[in-house]
Amino acid sequence: MQRFLRFLTLPRLLGLYIFLFCLVAVQNYLLGFGNYNNYLMFAKPFHNLLLDKSIYGLHPNLYFDNYKYSPTFAWLMGPFYYLPDWLGIILWNLLNTLVLLVGVWFYLSDEKDPAKQRRTALLIILLEALITAQNLQSNNLIVGAMLLGLYHLRNERVWQAAFFFVLCGFIKFYGMAAAGFFLFYPKKPQFILAMIAWTILLGSVPLTMIPLDHLLAEYREWFDVIVVSKLGLQVSVMGIAQAWFGMEKTDGNYRIIETIGAILFLLPFLRFGLWQDRLFQRRMVAYFLLFMIVFNKMAESPTYVLAVTGVALWWITLDAPTQLDQMLLAMVVIFTSLSPTDIFPAVVQRELFQPYNAKAVPCLLVWARVQYQIWTQPQTTNAQLLHAS
């Protein structure tokens, strides 16, 4: 294993990402229609935009399941609508892969040893990102775009940062939540203006195909779909509470857990004296990515690339990982990333991992560890701030 890891230099790792993720795209196509329905659900709603018909509701002639994304995303996927499915699936996974790689590359560009940190982060993320690619989901694109937004925000390029955050929001609402980190940086009024401008601009692009009243009706349907969407697999704190402690599956219980999680997440922001501290900012980003999935009642296996990216970003903040830190990372690799794979027998997955939400537990423990490190981080002095900048 050590010899293989030494062989897997950063350029080779980047090539492995592209090769593997395109390969699983081909595999999905060869396995037949039922294995690439997610892609069809992204690419084919453009057909209804062309006909000025609602993109929501069931359209079994195009794809199965309900479309849960914005009219803007349907418009942006237009080029894929015109491609043969086999080519579109490959290019879709390639696009997701490249955005993820570019996001990690630029986000880690100001580390002491960027090449080493990029390689480490991508090794940790690889298995989880591959699960997302196998499902032809958009989560690799989401996490990459979020990291690009944070990179531009850190460098005070507010218009570029706002573009990536708004783009995420038009795919999945929670992607826009990363924009909250603007509080740590200068140019706050300009950033807010940029967010408003990009939201109006990107939200209006379907007007090139349908009239305004129809577009507004589509957005109302989109919001309704989000509100009434069925729960996911609950690979999260909610699922752990049900499986381990017998919590009843009710909206009230979910709201209690979400409220507790939100309070715990927001409390570290009270450490105002650390807002300009680079280590604090990096930890908070890792903390945020973990929180978004671990406390998400819609969480399922392909969304965990966000949480594991949080684990990777936490890991590279550690100058000297303790034995506890090493154990937590090993648990993430084994129980979060490897547990859904064929490495473990189906009976183990079915009788142990799935019922007890084994995938979520290590990320919850890392989230708690990051919170401890955030609260115990010493207050930054002016001299340290100057040195960090």
Tab-separated table of C-alpha atoms in Angstrom:
chain	number	residue	atom	x	y	z
A	1	MET	CA	0.000	0.000	0.000
A	2	GLN	CA	2.813	2.420	0.908
A	3	ARG	CA	4.512	1.723	-2.430
A	4	PHE	CA	1.257	2.410	-4.276
A	5	LEU	CA	0.712	5.679	-2.399
A	6	ARG	CA	4.258	6.800	-3.229
A	7	PHE	CA	3.608	5.952	-6.874
A	8	LEU	CA	0.380	7.968	-6.813
A	9	THR	CA	1.893	11.426	-7.244
A	10	LEU	CA	-0.394	14.442	-7.553
A	11	PRO	CA	-0.434	14.448	-11.408
A	12	ARG	CA	-1.161	10.715	-11.452
A	13	LEU	CA	-3.885	11.172	-8.846
A	14	LEU	CA	-5.541	13.858	-10.956
A	15	GLY	CA	-5.394	11.538	-13.952
A	16	LEU	CA	-6.850	8.689	-11.870
A	17	TYR	CA	-9.814	10.872	-10.901
A	18	ILE	CA	-10.590	11.708	-14.517
A	19	PHE	CA	-10.109	8.129	-15.725
A	20	LEU	CA	-12.163	6.469	-12.986
A	21	PHE	CA	-15.028	8.932	-13.066
A	22	CYS	CA	-15.366	8.746	-16.846
A	23	LEU	CA	-15.109	4.956	-16.622
A	24	VAL	CA	-18.030	4.697	-14.191
A	25	ALA	CA	-20.023	6.946	-16.533
A	26	VAL	CA	-19.482	4.440	-19.341
A	27	GLN	CA	-20.374	1.610	-16.976
A	28	ASN	CA	-23.678	3.288	-16.065
A	29	TYR	CA	-24.578	3.714	-19.720
A	30	LEU	CA	-23.755	0.110	-20.578
A	31	LEU	CA	-25.842	-1.168	-17.666
A	32	GLY	CA	-28.913	0.446	-19.179
A	33	PHE	CA	-31.537	3.141	-18.707
A	34	GLY	CA	-32.258	2.435	-15.052
A	35	ASN	CA	-28.636	3.139	-14.116
A	36	TYR	CA	-28.482	6.643	-15.564
A	37	ASN	CA	-31.893	8.002	-14.650
A	38	ASN	CA	-30.227	10.666	-12.466
A	39	TYR	CA	-28.467	12.040	-15.518
A	40	LEU	CA	-31.701	12.032	-17.536
A	41	MET	CA	-33.431	13.906	-14.702
A	42	PHE	CA	-30.787	16.629	-15.036
A	43	ALA	CA	-30.606	16.805	-18.826
A	44	LYS	CA	-34.154	16.209	-20.046
A	45	PRO	CA	-36.218	18.927	-18.250
A	46	PHE	CA	-34.839	21.270	-20.909
A	47	HIS	CA	-37.263	19.493	-23.254
A	48	ASN	CA	-40.192	20.897	-21.283
A	49	LEU	CA	-38.667	24.357	-21.285
A	50	LEU	CA	-38.572	24.166	-25.073
A	51	LEU	CA	-42.276	23.311	-25.095
A	52	ASP	CA	-43.112	25.869	-22.377
A	53	LYS	CA	-44.439	23.060	-20.184
A	54	SER	CA	-43.878	22.595	-16.451
A	55	ILE	CA	-40.603	20.878	-15.653
A	56	TYR	CA	-42.082	19.545	-12.396
A	57	GLY	CA	-44.279	16.549	-11.818
A	58	LEU	CA	-43.791	13.127	-13.383
A	59	HIS	CA	-42.557	12.818	-16.973
A	60	PRO	CA	-42.012	9.068	-17.475
A	61	ASN	CA	-41.383	9.570	-21.179
A	62	LEU	CA	-38.211	11.483	-20.229
A	63	TYR	CA	-37.107	10.148	-16.830
A	64	PHE	CA	-38.423	8.616	-13.638
A	65	ASP	CA	-38.749	10.416	-10.279
A	66	ASN	CA	-39.571	14.074	-9.638
A	67	TYR	CA	-37.328	16.905	-10.769
A	68	LYS	CA	-36.273	18.832	-7.624
A	69	TYR	CA	-33.994	21.485	-9.054
A	70	SER	CA	-34.476	25.031	-10.306
A	71	PRO	CA	-35.627	26.236	-13.730
A	72	THR	CA	-32.201	27.862	-14.055
A	73	PHE	CA	-30.462	24.513	-13.653
A	74	ALA	CA	-32.738	22.999	-16.293
A	75	TRP	CA	-31.741	25.868	-18.631
A	76	LEU	CA	-28.023	25.452	-17.866
A	77	MET	CA	-28.246	21.740	-18.700
A	78	GLY	CA	-29.519	22.575	-22.185
A	79	PRO	CA	-26.316	21.570	-24.030
A	80	PHE	CA	-26.539	18.066	-22.524
A	81	TYR	CA	-30.100	17.686	-23.826
A	82	TYR	CA	-28.827	17.711	-27.405
A	83	LEU	CA	-26.064	15.167	-26.836
A	84	PRO	CA	-26.421	11.395	-27.229
A	85	ASP	CA	-26.884	9.879	-23.784
A	86	TRP	CA	-23.580	8.008	-23.832
A	87	LEU	CA	-21.599	11.164	-24.566
A	88	GLY	CA	-23.648	13.354	-22.242
A	89	ILE	CA	-23.131	10.972	-19.305
A	90	ILE	CA	-19.362	10.957	-19.804
A	91	LEU	CA	-19.168	14.747	-20.156
A	92	TRP	CA	-21.446	15.240	-17.150
A	93	ASN	CA	-19.167	13.178	-14.908
A	94	LEU	CA	-16.128	14.864	-16.442
A	95	LEU	CA	-17.566	18.311	-15.691
A	96	ASN	CA	-18.298	17.339	-12.081
A	97	THR	CA	-14.816	15.867	-11.691
A	98	LEU	CA	-13.024	18.894	-13.122
A	99	VAL	CA	-14.960	21.364	-10.958
A	100	LEU	CA	-14.155	19.290	-7.858
A	101	LEU	CA	-10.456	19.069	-8.754
A	102	VAL	CA	-10.180	22.751	-9.620
A	103	GLY	CA	-12.019	23.695	-6.423
A	104	VAL	CA	-9.665	21.683	-4.223
A	105	TRP	CA	-6.645	22.929	-6.197
A	106	PHE	CA	-7.406	26.629	-5.771
A	107	TYR	CA	-8.827	26.429	-2.246
A	108	LEU	CA	-5.559	24.894	-1.013
A	109	SER	CA	-3.341	27.213	-3.047
A	110	ASP	CA	-2.204	29.253	-0.028
A	111	GLU	CA	-1.114	26.298	2.107
A	112	LYS	CA	2.532	25.963	3.164
A	113	ASP	CA	2.993	22.968	0.860
A	114	PRO	CA	0.078	23.151	-1.627
A	115	ALA	CA	1.070	20.090	-3.670
A	116	LYS	CA	1.301	17.863	-0.581
A	117	GLN	CA	-1.972	19.162	0.867
A	118	ARG	CA	-3.830	18.805	-2.438
A	119	ARG	CA	-2.654	15.229	-2.782
A	120	THR	CA	-3.619	14.395	0.802
A	121	ALA	CA	-7.074	15.963	0.473
A	122	LEU	CA	-7.806	14.271	-2.852
A	123	LEU	CA	-6.735	10.869	-1.504
A	124	ILE	CA	-9.169	11.237	1.401
A	125	ILE	CA	-11.986	12.422	-0.870
A	126	LEU	CA	-11.444	9.907	-3.700
A	127	LEU	CA	-13.708	7.029	-2.604
A	128	GLU	CA	-16.593	9.278	-1.604
A	129	ALA	CA	-16.362	11.316	-4.794
A	130	LEU	CA	-16.366	8.058	-6.760
A	131	ILE	CA	-19.624	6.998	-5.059
A	132	THR	CA	-21.166	10.292	-6.171
A	133	ALA	CA	-19.856	9.774	-9.709
A	134	GLN	CA	-21.273	6.245	-9.802
A	135	ASN	CA	-24.677	7.729	-9.021
A	136	LEU	CA	-24.195	10.478	-11.663
A	137	GLN	CA	-25.060	13.034	-8.980
A	138	SER	CA	-24.133	16.733	-8.895
A	139	ASN	CA	-22.488	16.749	-5.451
A	140	ASN	CA	-18.911	16.775	-6.781
A	141	LEU	CA	-19.784	19.874	-8.765
A	142	ILE	CA	-21.448	21.452	-5.713
A	143	VAL	CA	-18.494	20.971	-3.376
A	144	GLY	CA	-16.020	22.120	-6.044
A	145	ALA	CA	-18.034	25.269	-6.767
A	146	MET	CA	-18.338	26.011	-3.039
A	147	LEU	CA	-14.562	25.757	-2.632
A	148	LEU	CA	-14.034	28.035	-5.647
A	149	GLY	CA	-16.426	30.549	-4.107
A	150	LEU	CA	-14.528	30.428	-0.809
A	151	TYR	CA	-11.204	30.808	-2.624
A	152	HIS	CA	-12.380	33.933	-4.437
A	153	LEU	CA	-13.991	35.294	-1.265
A	154	ARG	CA	-10.705	34.884	0.597
A	155	ASN	CA	-8.961	36.825	-2.153
A	156	GLU	CA	-11.610	39.593	-2.088
A	157	ARG	CA	-12.915	38.806	-5.587
A	158	VAL	CA	-16.493	39.188	-4.492
A	159	TRP	CA	-18.172	38.958	-7.908
A	160	GLN	CA	-16.492	35.668	-8.758
A	161	ALA	CA	-17.234	34.325	-5.270
A	162	ALA	CA	-20.897	35.333	-5.454
A	163	PHE	CA	-21.258	33.692	-8.870
A	164	PHE	CA	-20.201	30.275	-7.551
A	165	PHE	CA	-22.362	30.505	-4.431
A	166	VAL	CA	-25.451	31.525	-6.414
A	167	LEU	CA	-24.783	28.798	-8.976
A	168	CYS	CA	-24.741	26.252	-6.130
A	169	GLY	CA	-28.000	27.659	-4.798
A	170	PHE	CA	-29.771	27.126	-8.107
A	171	ILE	CA	-28.763	23.458	-8.006
A	172	LYS	CA	-29.143	22.705	-4.297
A	173	PHE	CA	-30.212	25.346	-1.804
A	174	TYR	CA	-27.666	24.432	0.848
A	175	GLY	CA	-24.801	25.119	-1.548
A	176	MET	CA	-25.480	28.831	-1.212
A	177	ALA	CA	-25.069	28.645	2.579
A	178	ALA	CA	-21.287	28.828	2.191
A	179	ALA	CA	-21.785	32.484	1.260
A	180	GLY	CA	-22.189	33.116	5.001
A	181	PHE	CA	-18.400	33.106	5.318
A	182	PHE	CA	-18.378	36.607	3.780
A	183	LEU	CA	-18.555	37.744	7.429
A	184	PHE	CA	-14.858	36.875	7.791
A	185	TYR	CA	-13.696	39.058	4.917
A	186	PRO	CA	-13.681	42.683	3.702
A	187	LYS	CA	-15.964	44.170	1.011
A	188	LYS	CA	-19.168	42.985	2.669
A	189	PRO	CA	-21.509	45.511	0.964
A	190	GLN	CA	-20.000	44.727	-2.450
A	191	PHE	CA	-20.436	41.005	-1.837
A	192	ILE	CA	-24.093	41.390	-0.868
A	193	LEU	CA	-24.676	43.467	-4.008
A	194	ALA	CA	-22.949	40.801	-6.118
A	195	MET	CA	-25.105	38.049	-4.590
A	196	ILE	CA	-28.285	39.977	-5.403
A	197	ALA	CA	-27.130	40.750	-8.935
A	198	TRP	CA	-26.122	37.170	-9.745
A	199	THR	CA	-29.341	35.802	-8.233
A	200	ILE	CA	-31.433	38.078	-10.445
A	201	LEU	CA	-29.331	37.379	-13.529
A	202	LEU	CA	-29.124	33.593	-13.215
A	203	GLY	CA	-32.704	33.368	-12.015
A	204	SER	CA	-33.841	35.192	-15.145
A	205	VAL	CA	-32.012	33.208	-17.814
A	206	PRO	CA	-35.004	30.886	-18.517
A	207	LEU	CA	-36.809	34.020	-19.775
A	208	THR	CA	-34.943	33.383	-23.030
A	209	MET	CA	-37.341	30.451	-23.489
A	210	ILE	CA	-40.538	31.045	-21.485
A	211	PRO	CA	-42.562	34.161	-20.500
A	212	LEU	CA	-42.187	35.818	-17.101
A	213	ASP	CA	-45.509	34.646	-15.627
A	214	HIS	CA	-44.694	31.039	-16.549
A	215	LEU	CA	-41.215	31.352	-15.041
A	216	LEU	CA	-42.619	32.706	-11.771
A	217	ALA	CA	-45.063	29.799	-11.698
A	218	GLU	CA	-42.141	27.390	-12.172
A	219	TYR	CA	-40.275	28.930	-9.246
A	220	ARG	CA	-43.369	28.604	-7.066
A	221	GLU	CA	-43.555	24.932	-8.039
A	222	TRP	CA	-39.866	24.508	-7.258
A	223	PHE	CA	-40.320	25.911	-3.754
A	224	ASP	CA	-43.350	23.675	-3.225
A	225	VAL	CA	-41.396	20.623	-4.366
A	226	ILE	CA	-38.600	21.421	-1.910
A	227	VAL	CA	-41.025	21.870	0.976
A	228	VAL	CA	-42.935	18.634	0.359
A	229	SER	CA	-39.975	16.491	-0.737
A	230	LYS	CA	-39.906	13.103	0.906
A	231	LEU	CA	-37.179	12.394	3.395
A	232	GLY	CA	-33.968	10.870	2.101
A	233	LEU	CA	-32.271	7.848	3.599
A	234	GLN	CA	-31.405	9.904	6.706
A	235	VAL	CA	-27.755	8.895	6.810
A	236	SER	CA	-27.325	11.536	9.496
A	237	VAL	CA	-27.841	12.341	13.156
A	238	MET	CA	-31.573	11.776	12.621
A	239	GLY	CA	-30.934	8.245	11.411
A	240	ILE	CA	-28.517	7.577	14.272
A	241	ALA	CA	-31.085	8.797	16.819
A	242	GLN	CA	-33.714	6.466	15.345
A	243	ALA	CA	-31.489	3.405	15.034
A	244	TRP	CA	-29.503	3.723	18.249
A	245	PHE	CA	-31.980	5.363	20.620
A	246	GLY	CA	-35.392	4.509	19.175
A	247	MET	CA	-36.370	8.106	18.405
A	248	GLU	CA	-39.734	8.370	16.659
A	249	LYS	CA	-39.679	9.504	13.039
A	250	THR	CA	-41.633	12.764	13.380
A	251	ASP	CA	-41.182	16.279	12.031
A	252	GLY	CA	-41.109	17.592	15.594
A	253	ASN	CA	-38.165	15.383	16.549
A	254	TYR	CA	-36.333	16.337	13.364
A	255	ARG	CA	-36.829	20.029	14.108
A	256	ILE	CA	-35.431	19.561	17.622
A	257	ILE	CA	-32.278	17.904	16.267
A	258	GLU	CA	-31.921	20.508	13.500
A	259	THR	CA	-32.286	23.317	16.045
A	260	ILE	CA	-29.698	21.807	18.374
A	261	GLY	CA	-27.328	21.273	15.450
A	262	ALA	CA	-27.804	24.829	14.168
A	263	ILE	CA	-27.137	26.306	17.622
A	264	LEU	CA	-23.994	24.206	18.061
A	265	PHE	CA	-22.845	25.209	14.577
A	266	LEU	CA	-23.424	28.944	15.108
A	267	LEU	CA	-21.940	29.235	18.602
A	268	PRO	CA	-18.264	29.240	17.441
A	269	PHE	CA	-19.006	32.359	15.393
A	270	LEU	CA	-19.158	34.149	18.767
A	271	ARG	CA	-15.371	33.943	18.894
A	272	PHE	CA	-15.169	37.310	17.146
A	273	GLY	CA	-11.497	37.728	17.985
A	274	LEU	CA	-10.647	34.775	15.738
A	275	TRP	CA	-12.599	35.864	12.669
A	276	GLN	CA	-9.416	37.069	10.966
A	277	ASP	CA	-7.389	34.026	11.995
A	278	ARG	CA	-6.574	31.788	9.024
A	279	LEU	CA	-6.576	28.554	11.040
A	280	PHE	CA	-9.963	29.388	12.553
A	281	GLN	CA	-11.381	30.153	9.100
A	282	ARG	CA	-10.091	26.861	7.693
A	283	ARG	CA	-11.498	24.896	10.612
A	284	MET	CA	-14.858	26.611	10.284
A	285	VAL	CA	-15.098	25.664	6.598
A	286	ALA	CA	-14.411	22.008	7.467
A	287	TYR	CA	-16.901	22.288	10.325
A	288	PHE	CA	-19.526	23.743	7.959
A	289	LEU	CA	-19.152	21.008	5.322
A	290	LEU	CA	-19.550	18.323	7.972
A	291	PHE	CA	-22.547	20.067	9.546
A	292	MET	CA	-24.390	20.451	6.239
A	293	ILE	CA	-24.570	16.669	5.820
A	294	VAL	CA	-24.432	15.227	9.326
A	295	PHE	CA	-27.478	17.272	10.418
A	296	ASN	CA	-29.315	16.965	7.091
A	297	LYS	CA	-32.478	14.847	7.246
A	298	MET	CA	-32.239	14.396	3.445
A	299	ALA	CA	-28.667	13.048	3.583
A	300	GLU	CA	-27.875	9.893	1.636
A	301	SER	CA	-24.683	8.166	0.611
A	302	PRO	CA	-23.829	10.243	-2.518
A	303	THR	CA	-24.050	13.505	-0.532
A	304	TYR	CA	-21.215	12.435	1.766
A	305	VAL	CA	-18.567	13.794	-0.566
A	306	LEU	CA	-19.304	17.155	1.117
A	307	ALA	CA	-18.809	15.761	4.622
A	308	VAL	CA	-15.652	13.848	3.686
A	309	THR	CA	-14.270	16.942	1.973
A	310	GLY	CA	-14.814	18.594	5.351
A	311	VAL	CA	-12.840	15.755	6.956
A	312	ALA	CA	-10.031	16.250	4.422
A	313	LEU	CA	-9.880	20.008	5.026
A	314	TRP	CA	-9.844	19.392	8.793
A	315	TRP	CA	-7.036	16.845	8.467
A	316	ILE	CA	-4.711	19.216	6.645
A	317	THR	CA	-5.127	21.822	9.400
A	318	LEU	CA	-3.399	19.443	11.809
A	319	ASP	CA	0.330	20.087	12.107
A	320	ALA	CA	0.773	17.018	14.330
A	321	PRO	CA	-2.270	14.724	14.300
A	322	THR	CA	-2.819	12.957	17.594
A	323	GLN	CA	-3.564	9.265	17.916
A	324	LEU	CA	-7.239	10.211	18.329
A	325	ASP	CA	-7.146	12.221	15.093
A	326	GLN	CA	-5.596	9.281	13.259
A	327	MET	CA	-8.235	6.910	14.632
A	328	LEU	CA	-11.018	9.244	13.511
A	329	LEU	CA	-9.611	9.481	9.977
A	330	ALA	CA	-9.298	5.690	9.814
A	331	MET	CA	-12.935	5.357	10.920
A	332	VAL	CA	-14.032	7.769	8.172
A	333	VAL	CA	-12.174	5.774	5.518
A	334	ILE	CA	-13.454	2.394	6.747
A	335	PHE	CA	-16.998	3.093	7.901
A	336	THR	CA	-17.963	6.159	5.845
A	337	SER	CA	-16.223	5.607	2.512
A	338	LEU	CA	-15.707	1.843	2.345
A	339	SER	CA	-18.835	0.578	4.125
A	340	PRO	CA	-21.120	0.882	1.038
A	341	THR	CA	-18.624	-0.915	-1.208
A	342	ASP	CA	-18.224	-4.594	-2.080
A	343	ILE	CA	-15.235	-4.833	0.261
A	344	PHE	CA	-17.737	-5.742	2.944
A	345	PRO	CA	-20.158	-8.665	2.436
A	346	ALA	CA	-23.730	-7.729	1.601
A	347	VAL	CA	-24.970	-9.335	4.817
A	348	VAL	CA	-22.709	-7.062	6.902
A	349	GLN	CA	-23.966	-3.998	5.054
A	350	ARG	CA	-27.586	-5.072	5.319
A	351	GLU	CA	-27.583	-6.248	8.949
A	352	LEU	CA	-25.047	-3.905	10.526
A	353	PHE	CA	-23.912	-0.867	8.548
A	354	GLN	CA	-27.218	0.262	7.067
A	355	PRO	CA	-29.532	-0.263	10.074
A	356	TYR	CA	-27.114	1.491	12.443
A	357	ASN	CA	-26.113	4.317	10.073
A	358	ALA	CA	-22.437	3.379	10.281
A	359	LYS	CA	-21.640	5.781	7.449
A	360	ALA	CA	-22.706	8.829	9.464
A	361	VAL	CA	-21.079	8.026	12.817
A	362	PRO	CA	-17.395	8.786	12.001
A	363	CYS	CA	-18.292	12.134	10.398
A	364	LEU	CA	-20.343	13.059	13.477
A	365	LEU	CA	-17.340	12.235	15.678
A	366	VAL	CA	-15.004	14.319	13.488
A	367	TRP	CA	-17.525	17.170	13.629
A	368	ALA	CA	-17.403	17.006	17.449
A	369	ARG	CA	-13.593	16.885	17.341
A	370	VAL	CA	-13.418	19.966	15.114
A	371	GLN	CA	-15.783	21.797	17.459
A	372	TYR	CA	-13.511	20.980	20.397
A	373	GLN	CA	-10.478	22.269	18.493
A	374	ILE	CA	-12.299	25.452	17.513
A	375	TRP	CA	-13.325	26.189	21.116
A	376	THR	CA	-9.852	25.444	22.527
A	377	GLN	CA	-7.960	27.441	19.898
A	378	PRO	CA	-6.028	30.262	21.627
A	379	GLN	CA	-7.018	33.846	20.920
A	380	THR	CA	-4.976	35.295	18.073
A	381	THR	CA	-2.649	38.200	18.819
A	382	ASN	CA	-2.121	41.095	16.427
A	383	ALA	CA	1.390	39.853	15.753
A	384	GLN	CA	0.060	36.414	14.777
A	385	LEU	CA	-2.517	37.983	12.467
A	386	LEU	CA	0.157	40.013	10.710
A	387	HIS	CA	2.376	36.948	10.356
A	388	ALA	CA	-0.544	34.878	8.985
A	389	SER	CA	-1.322	37.496	6.359
